[in-house]
Amino acid sequence: MNASSTARMHRQPDISHANGPSGVTRLLPPAGTARWTDHQRHYGPVLPASASSLVDIVRSSGLRGRGGAGFPTATKIAAVAAAAGRLRRAIVIANCCEGDPTAKKDRVLIGRAPHLVIDGALVAAAAVGADRVMLAVHQGSRAGTILREALAERGAGAAAVSVVQVPNRFVASEASALVRFVSTGDARPLGRLAPVWESGVDGRPTLVDNAETLAQLALIARFGDHWFRSVGDQEEPGTALVTIGGAVPRPGVVEIATGTPIRTIMASAGAPTTGWALIGGLAGRWVDLAAVAQTRFTTAHLASAQAVRGVGSIIVLPPRSCILTETARMLGYLADSSARQCGPCMFGLPAIAADMASLASGDRMALTRLRRRLPTVDKRGACAHPDGAVALAASALNVLNGPESGHLQQHLAHHGCRATAPVVPLGVVDSTRHASR
Ligand code: SF4
């Protein structure tokens, strides 16, 4: 935070100065509003508020993180604020990496409204009393260029904000890996035992929030909790960005009211609700679209349908593609992407990936091995990376137990199937790079 804005933070909020955007187009403004002057004209200023009133507004807004875990944002902010003090100032990291290759929502957001993300990071900094804000991006990414240009437009108003380039690896954007990278240059996760909100970058309380979460925060600070809750599901209000890809006529990123049925989201991409889809990213779940068509897009409703919101992506498989082959490919990517610090990642993930590939080739014993192996890997790593891979593999077996069980039998009877071209987008893993210095 710059000194003048910090000094103003004691005043109570006045968030009735303007009406927020109506409808569900909140985060993705019209084209031509990405520059600083246009952004200010479109959204208006963020008025100063005290840290405690900001936490209260965010709490009553019901905002949950949009990066994957869906944790209540106010609880996270309050934990960092409580751990920070005059001698141990907090730090904010805006996670703009979007490490999951199935998601494009954060890069679309940053392209359309970079200043909304920066506004949100500054609001978060005010709420936790931080004196440093870092915008974490993947090395060489377009998001990094856009955010650097946006900061330059703001000049001294963003003096406390900098862009940090993180190795372009899946696990490097995990919260504790970001903290470790900023502190030491090593972008591997620290593990579950190190709560970053208490002891993060250089031992300081650190708030790590995803780009979309921070953009939502910027709007709540402007227009208030009532405005935020005026759209979407009552338990999980607001809007959300969803990436729709794979075999759909109109792939892309859409902003929806939370609680929108999956059938409606698919219709926005011109897609039917039949066949298989991956929901939530590489740590997500395979679903039978027909079975979840009426399911509302919230963390709780998706969980009750054995799906997961995760990174908010929906990737549809074309009719004759092979879910086992796709899953084996994804598991191989996750195994290659691991930081290889713990047994479950070093040995468990490659074995699960190999079993899934064998099953896709018609090896009956691979099914037995998978069912035995998955529970031995789950929750055994220092971070949640292997857990996501286990849940993904289990969901593939699960959907094949349903109405489409013939597909699995066909594999086992005919030694596999004719897999179509890969569908789920995966990056190239550079397994040598966990650090950049
Ligand atoms: S579980 Fe895997 S990704 Fe997580 S810290 Fe251990 S080796 Fe690294």
XYZ file of C-alpha atoms and ligand atoms in Angstrom:
445
model
C 0.000 0.000 0.000
C 1.218 3.498 -0.644
C 1.410 5.829 2.334
C -1.535 8.042 1.452
C -3.948 5.168 0.952
C -2.770 3.496 4.174
C -3.433 6.746 6.042
C -6.972 6.883 4.700
C -7.853 3.338 5.728
C -9.316 4.256 9.111
C -12.460 5.759 7.606
C -15.622 3.728 7.448
C -16.616 2.543 3.986
C -19.055 4.394 1.843
C -19.948 1.868 -0.780
C -23.218 3.393 -1.872
C -21.448 5.817 -4.198
C -22.343 3.955 -7.337
C -24.364 1.105 -8.652
C -22.311 -1.863 -9.643
C -22.611 -3.494 -13.045
C -26.040 -5.050 -13.471
C -26.633 -8.615 -14.642
C -23.832 -11.159 -14.646
C -21.271 -9.232 -16.702
C -19.192 -8.073 -13.809
C -15.653 -9.343 -14.259
C -15.499 -9.223 -18.049
C -16.229 -5.613 -19.001
C -16.743 -4.497 -22.610
C -13.666 -4.514 -24.822
C -11.768 -1.235 -24.618
C -11.836 -0.881 -20.835
C -8.492 -2.523 -20.073
C -6.508 0.699 -19.861
C -6.268 2.538 -16.542
C -8.300 5.631 -17.483
C -11.040 3.547 -19.150
C -11.066 1.155 -16.199
C -11.595 4.023 -13.751
C -14.372 5.427 -15.903
C -16.101 2.040 -16.166
C -15.884 0.874 -12.541
C -15.305 4.082 -10.587
C -12.908 4.422 -7.664
C -12.360 2.049 -4.743
C -13.258 4.146 -1.727
C -11.133 3.741 1.393
C -12.358 1.575 4.261
C -10.896 0.328 7.517
C -9.336 -3.117 7.506
C -11.943 -4.514 9.906
C -14.878 -3.173 7.922
C -13.411 -4.648 4.738
C -13.248 -8.060 6.403
C -16.852 -7.650 7.596
C -18.066 -6.721 4.094
C -16.215 -9.626 2.498
C -17.561 -12.016 5.136
C -21.161 -10.980 4.583
C -20.652 -11.100 0.808
C -20.023 -14.851 1.096
C -17.112 -14.702 -1.368
C -15.201 -17.960 -1.717
C -11.861 -18.418 -3.450
C -12.063 -19.010 -7.190
C -8.681 -20.720 -7.533
C -9.702 -24.282 -6.710
C -10.198 -24.897 -2.997
C -13.230 -22.603 -2.610
C -12.145 -21.438 0.858
C -14.088 -18.490 2.389
C -12.060 -15.398 1.471
C -12.897 -13.432 4.636
C -11.621 -16.265 6.862
C -8.327 -16.318 4.992
C -7.921 -12.530 5.153
C -8.770 -12.474 8.861
C -6.182 -15.218 9.580
C -3.411 -13.280 7.817
C -4.437 -10.006 9.484
C -4.405 -11.677 12.910
C -0.939 -13.176 12.334
C 0.503 -9.868 11.136
C 1.636 -7.061 13.397
C 3.658 -3.866 13.380
C 6.941 -5.779 13.417
C 5.803 -8.491 11.016
C 3.972 -6.878 8.124
C 1.950 -9.133 5.881
C 2.569 -9.762 2.182
C 0.008 -10.374 -0.559
C 0.632 -12.664 -3.521
C -1.899 -12.479 -6.355
C -1.744 -15.870 -8.017
C -2.070 -15.024 -11.713
C -0.281 -18.173 -12.935
C -3.284 -20.338 -13.829
C -1.173 -23.481 -13.728
C -3.945 -25.870 -14.746
C -3.813 -26.215 -18.562
C -7.586 -26.828 -18.820
C -8.371 -23.331 -17.513
C -8.099 -20.049 -19.381
C -10.351 -17.891 -17.239
C -7.639 -15.968 -15.383
C -5.720 -15.097 -18.539
C -8.957 -13.894 -20.171
C -9.739 -11.858 -17.048
C -6.253 -10.335 -16.986
C -6.523 -9.518 -20.692
C -9.912 -7.813 -20.257
C -9.606 -6.245 -16.803
C -6.004 -6.261 -15.494
C -6.672 -3.286 -13.241
C -9.506 -5.115 -11.507
C -7.018 -7.782 -10.391
C -4.541 -5.118 -9.245
C -7.339 -3.235 -7.433
C -8.259 -6.451 -5.659
C -4.667 -7.120 -4.623
C -4.468 -3.591 -3.172
C -7.785 -4.041 -1.345
C -6.465 -7.327 0.098
C -3.250 -5.564 1.121
C -5.283 -2.911 2.927
C -7.335 -5.574 4.694
C -4.270 -7.462 6.039
C -2.009 -4.422 6.499
C 0.493 -5.604 3.876
C 3.296 -3.382 2.628
C 4.184 -5.534 -0.389
C 2.062 -6.986 -3.183
C 3.376 -9.453 -5.730
C 1.577 -10.469 -8.903
C 2.824 -14.008 -9.624
C 2.806 -14.960 -13.319
C 4.378 -17.764 -15.309
C 7.711 -16.915 -16.917
C 7.273 -15.441 -20.373
C 3.476 -15.329 -20.097
C 1.306 -12.741 -21.804
C -0.348 -12.087 -18.417
C 3.016 -10.878 -17.094
C 3.409 -8.387 -19.942
C -0.151 -7.080 -19.506
C 0.210 -6.659 -15.755
C 3.588 -4.905 -16.048
C 2.065 -2.452 -18.542
C -0.909 -1.920 -16.238
C 1.376 -1.158 -13.291
C 3.335 1.306 -15.421
C 0.071 3.122 -16.249
C -0.620 3.577 -12.542
C 2.809 4.993 -11.773
C 3.438 5.808 -8.111
C -0.030 4.546 -7.146
C 1.248 0.999 -7.557
C 4.750 1.470 -6.144
C 4.314 -1.382 -3.666
C 3.242 -3.802 -6.390
C 5.619 -5.883 -8.503
C 5.399 -8.755 -10.970
C 7.163 -12.001 -10.029
C 7.898 -14.583 -12.721
C 7.426 -18.185 -11.612
C 8.697 -21.336 -13.419
C 6.086 -22.599 -15.850
C 5.237 -25.800 -13.988
C 1.969 -27.221 -12.679
C 2.940 -27.387 -8.991
C 4.911 -24.105 -9.008
C 1.704 -22.084 -8.567
C 0.536 -24.029 -5.507
C 0.349 -21.501 -2.623
C 3.267 -22.836 -0.573
C 5.383 -23.299 -3.727
C 4.833 -19.611 -4.588
C 5.899 -18.620 -1.090
C 8.979 -20.845 -1.229
C 9.908 -19.531 -4.672
C 9.673 -15.882 -3.628
C 11.728 -16.614 -0.481
C 14.377 -18.959 -1.898
C 14.020 -19.362 -5.669
C 12.868 -22.977 -5.252
C 9.338 -23.433 -6.691
C 8.435 -26.716 -4.981
C 5.578 -26.953 -2.445
C 6.486 -26.608 1.213
C 3.816 -29.068 2.283
C 0.813 -29.147 4.549
C 2.725 -28.361 7.749
C 3.584 -24.802 6.798
C 0.541 -22.478 6.949
C 1.564 -19.607 4.716
C -0.937 -17.236 6.340
C 1.143 -17.509 9.524
C 4.644 -17.895 8.171
C 5.001 -17.314 4.462
C 7.438 -15.207 2.436
C 10.546 -14.605 4.591
C 8.577 -15.812 7.617
C 5.928 -13.098 7.193
C 2.157 -13.773 7.155
C 1.252 -14.141 3.503
C -2.108 -13.949 1.768
C -2.171 -15.919 -1.491
C -5.312 -15.388 -3.541
C -6.214 -16.250 -7.091
C -6.657 -13.522 -9.753
C -10.423 -14.032 -10.108
C -10.916 -13.978 -6.333
C -9.084 -10.657 -6.120
C -11.095 -9.167 -8.990
C -14.290 -10.145 -7.107
C -12.820 -8.522 -3.994
C -12.232 -5.290 -5.926
C -15.910 -5.206 -6.914
C -17.140 -5.984 -3.402
C -14.986 -3.152 -2.018
C -16.627 -0.795 -4.539
C -20.237 -1.898 -4.606
C -20.743 -3.779 -1.357
C -21.929 -7.135 -0.128
C -25.612 -6.603 -0.984
C -24.764 -5.878 -4.595
C -22.486 -8.949 -4.706
C -25.213 -11.202 -3.312
C -27.862 -9.866 -5.688
C -26.799 -12.450 -8.257
C -26.148 -16.156 -7.928
C -26.689 -18.906 -5.396
C -27.550 -17.753 -1.853
C -25.008 -20.094 -0.246
C -22.240 -19.223 -2.697
C -23.232 -15.888 -4.244
C -21.928 -13.797 -7.102
C -20.653 -14.682 -10.518
C -17.912 -17.064 -11.617
C -15.751 -17.485 -14.679
C -16.011 -20.866 -16.384
C -13.729 -22.197 -19.138
C -15.535 -24.441 -21.618
C -13.409 -26.498 -23.995
C -13.019 -29.773 -25.829
C -15.730 -30.952 -28.224
C -17.985 -27.897 -28.113
C -18.978 -25.597 -30.982
C -18.053 -22.390 -29.162
C -15.225 -22.937 -26.662
C -14.196 -20.034 -24.451
C -14.638 -18.367 -21.092
C -18.068 -17.312 -19.846
C -19.151 -15.418 -16.758
C -22.113 -17.092 -15.083
C -24.234 -16.510 -12.017
C -23.196 -19.127 -9.457
C -25.819 -21.834 -9.243
C -26.470 -21.830 -12.994
C -27.358 -25.389 -14.091
C -24.682 -27.172 -16.109
C -27.223 -27.630 -18.920
C -27.437 -23.835 -19.295
C -23.651 -23.395 -19.193
C -23.220 -26.009 -21.904
C -25.899 -24.323 -24.020
C -23.904 -21.076 -23.905
C -21.133 -22.937 -25.750
C -23.624 -24.534 -28.140
C -22.916 -27.934 -26.597
C -25.354 -30.743 -25.790
C -25.403 -32.347 -22.337
C -24.473 -35.836 -23.400
C -21.241 -37.779 -23.189
C -18.355 -37.424 -20.772
C -16.759 -34.259 -19.488
C -13.948 -33.354 -17.155
C -15.088 -30.761 -14.600
C -12.657 -28.847 -12.374
C -9.327 -29.315 -14.132
C -6.598 -31.940 -13.876
C -7.458 -32.472 -10.207
C -11.128 -32.593 -11.174
C -13.598 -35.376 -11.891
C -14.995 -37.093 -14.946
C -18.774 -36.906 -15.125
C -21.531 -38.242 -17.328
C -22.973 -34.940 -18.603
C -26.515 -36.296 -18.847
C -26.383 -37.237 -15.154
C -25.246 -33.767 -14.031
C -27.185 -31.617 -16.532
C -29.466 -30.184 -13.829
C -26.673 -29.819 -11.263
C -26.105 -26.225 -10.243
C -22.597 -24.827 -10.584
C -21.537 -24.301 -6.961
C -18.992 -26.079 -4.803
C -21.677 -27.807 -2.728
C -23.989 -28.845 -5.566
C -21.119 -30.186 -7.664
C -19.795 -32.128 -4.665
C -23.200 -33.731 -4.153
C -23.033 -34.901 -7.791
C -19.549 -36.385 -7.185
C -17.996 -33.575 -9.192
C -15.771 -30.711 -8.098
C -15.662 -27.044 -9.021
C -11.844 -26.845 -8.902
C -10.456 -24.373 -11.428
C -13.871 -23.880 -13.030
C -13.246 -25.653 -16.326
C -15.482 -28.036 -18.275
C -13.761 -30.066 -21.004
C -16.074 -32.202 -23.148
C -14.884 -35.414 -24.802
C -16.049 -36.054 -28.357
C -18.363 -39.080 -28.795
C -15.814 -41.716 -29.785
C -12.888 -40.709 -27.631
C -11.525 -42.885 -24.842
C -11.813 -41.759 -21.252
C -9.188 -44.281 -20.101
C -6.619 -43.120 -22.656
C -7.287 -39.468 -21.791
C -6.980 -40.187 -18.081
C -3.731 -42.129 -18.544
C -2.307 -39.186 -20.484
C -3.362 -36.732 -17.776
C -1.970 -38.923 -14.996
C 1.335 -39.134 -16.858
C 1.404 -35.343 -17.048
C 0.643 -35.032 -13.323
C 3.354 -37.585 -12.491
C 5.892 -35.699 -14.633
C 4.794 -32.387 -13.103
C 5.313 -33.413 -9.485
C 8.141 -31.961 -7.441
C 9.414 -35.483 -6.646
C 9.949 -34.684 -2.984
C 7.610 -37.312 -1.520
C 7.026 -41.028 -2.082
C 3.450 -40.696 -3.392
C 4.652 -38.432 -6.188
C 7.947 -40.196 -6.923
C 6.551 -43.734 -7.008
C 2.774 -43.635 -6.626
C 1.785 -41.306 -9.480
C 3.975 -42.959 -12.173
C 2.595 -46.369 -11.100
C -1.025 -45.146 -11.279
C -0.393 -43.569 -14.683
C 1.162 -46.823 -15.945
C -1.743 -48.885 -14.574
C -4.283 -46.611 -16.245
C -2.408 -46.875 -19.570
C -2.314 -50.689 -19.190
C -6.033 -50.752 -18.453
C -6.663 -48.676 -21.570
C -4.746 -51.350 -23.485
C -6.995 -54.095 -22.127
C -4.932 -55.422 -19.172
C -7.506 -56.849 -16.718
C -5.013 -57.036 -13.849
C -4.400 -53.299 -14.139
C -7.932 -52.680 -12.836
C -7.177 -54.713 -9.711
C -3.847 -52.959 -9.255
C -5.464 -49.528 -9.610
C -8.185 -50.277 -7.065
C -5.547 -51.466 -4.614
C -3.075 -48.670 -5.273
C -5.276 -45.550 -5.259
C -6.002 -45.570 -1.491
C -2.313 -46.079 -0.682
C -1.387 -42.800 -2.414
C -4.323 -40.613 -1.345
C -3.477 -38.014 1.371
C 0.085 -39.344 1.721
C 1.957 -36.479 0.033
C 3.206 -33.295 1.653
C 0.753 -31.348 -0.522
C -2.522 -32.187 -2.259
C -0.985 -32.834 -5.706
C -1.223 -36.648 -5.540
C -4.721 -36.478 -3.981
C -6.054 -34.690 -7.059
C -4.555 -37.333 -9.360
C -6.060 -40.142 -7.268
C -9.505 -38.513 -7.344
C -9.242 -38.041 -11.118
C -8.347 -41.713 -11.662
C -11.109 -42.880 -9.333
C -13.673 -40.731 -11.156
C -12.736 -42.328 -14.505
C -13.379 -45.785 -13.041
C -16.542 -44.482 -11.405
C -18.194 -43.166 -14.588
C -17.308 -46.441 -16.317
C -19.297 -48.266 -13.646
C -22.405 -46.352 -14.707
C -24.528 -46.554 -17.850
C -21.376 -46.561 -19.962
C -19.900 -49.669 -18.327
C -19.858 -51.310 -21.753
C -16.879 -49.114 -22.648
C -14.734 -50.717 -19.955
C -15.863 -54.207 -20.942
C -15.052 -53.402 -24.548
C -11.529 -52.442 -23.487
C -11.068 -55.634 -21.547
C -12.578 -57.827 -24.276
C -10.880 -56.224 -27.257
C -7.580 -55.200 -25.664
C -8.315 -51.506 -25.800
C -10.131 -49.250 -28.238
C -9.266 -46.955 -31.071
C -8.485 -43.808 -29.176
C -9.089 -40.530 -30.964
C -6.703 -37.584 -30.882
C -5.968 -36.136 -27.417
C -8.643 -33.726 -26.184
C -7.760 -32.458 -22.713
C -5.138 -29.732 -23.197
C -1.821 -30.447 -21.458
C 1.371 -28.454 -21.486
C 4.876 -29.750 -22.053
C 6.602 -30.596 -18.783
C 10.153 -29.399 -18.370
C 11.077 -31.757 -15.542
C 14.451 -30.068 -14.954
C 13.015 -26.735 -13.843
C 11.833 -26.132 -10.336
C 13.870 -23.001 -9.807
C 14.920 -19.980 -11.802
C 17.802 -18.734 -9.733
S 3.194 -34.395 -2.693
Fe 4.299 -34.253 -4.650
S 4.041 -32.151 -5.355
Fe 3.448 -32.231 -3.189
S 5.267 -31.669 -2.058
Fe 5.307 -33.908 -2.231
S 6.441 -34.344 -4.122
Fe 5.902 -32.188 -4.143
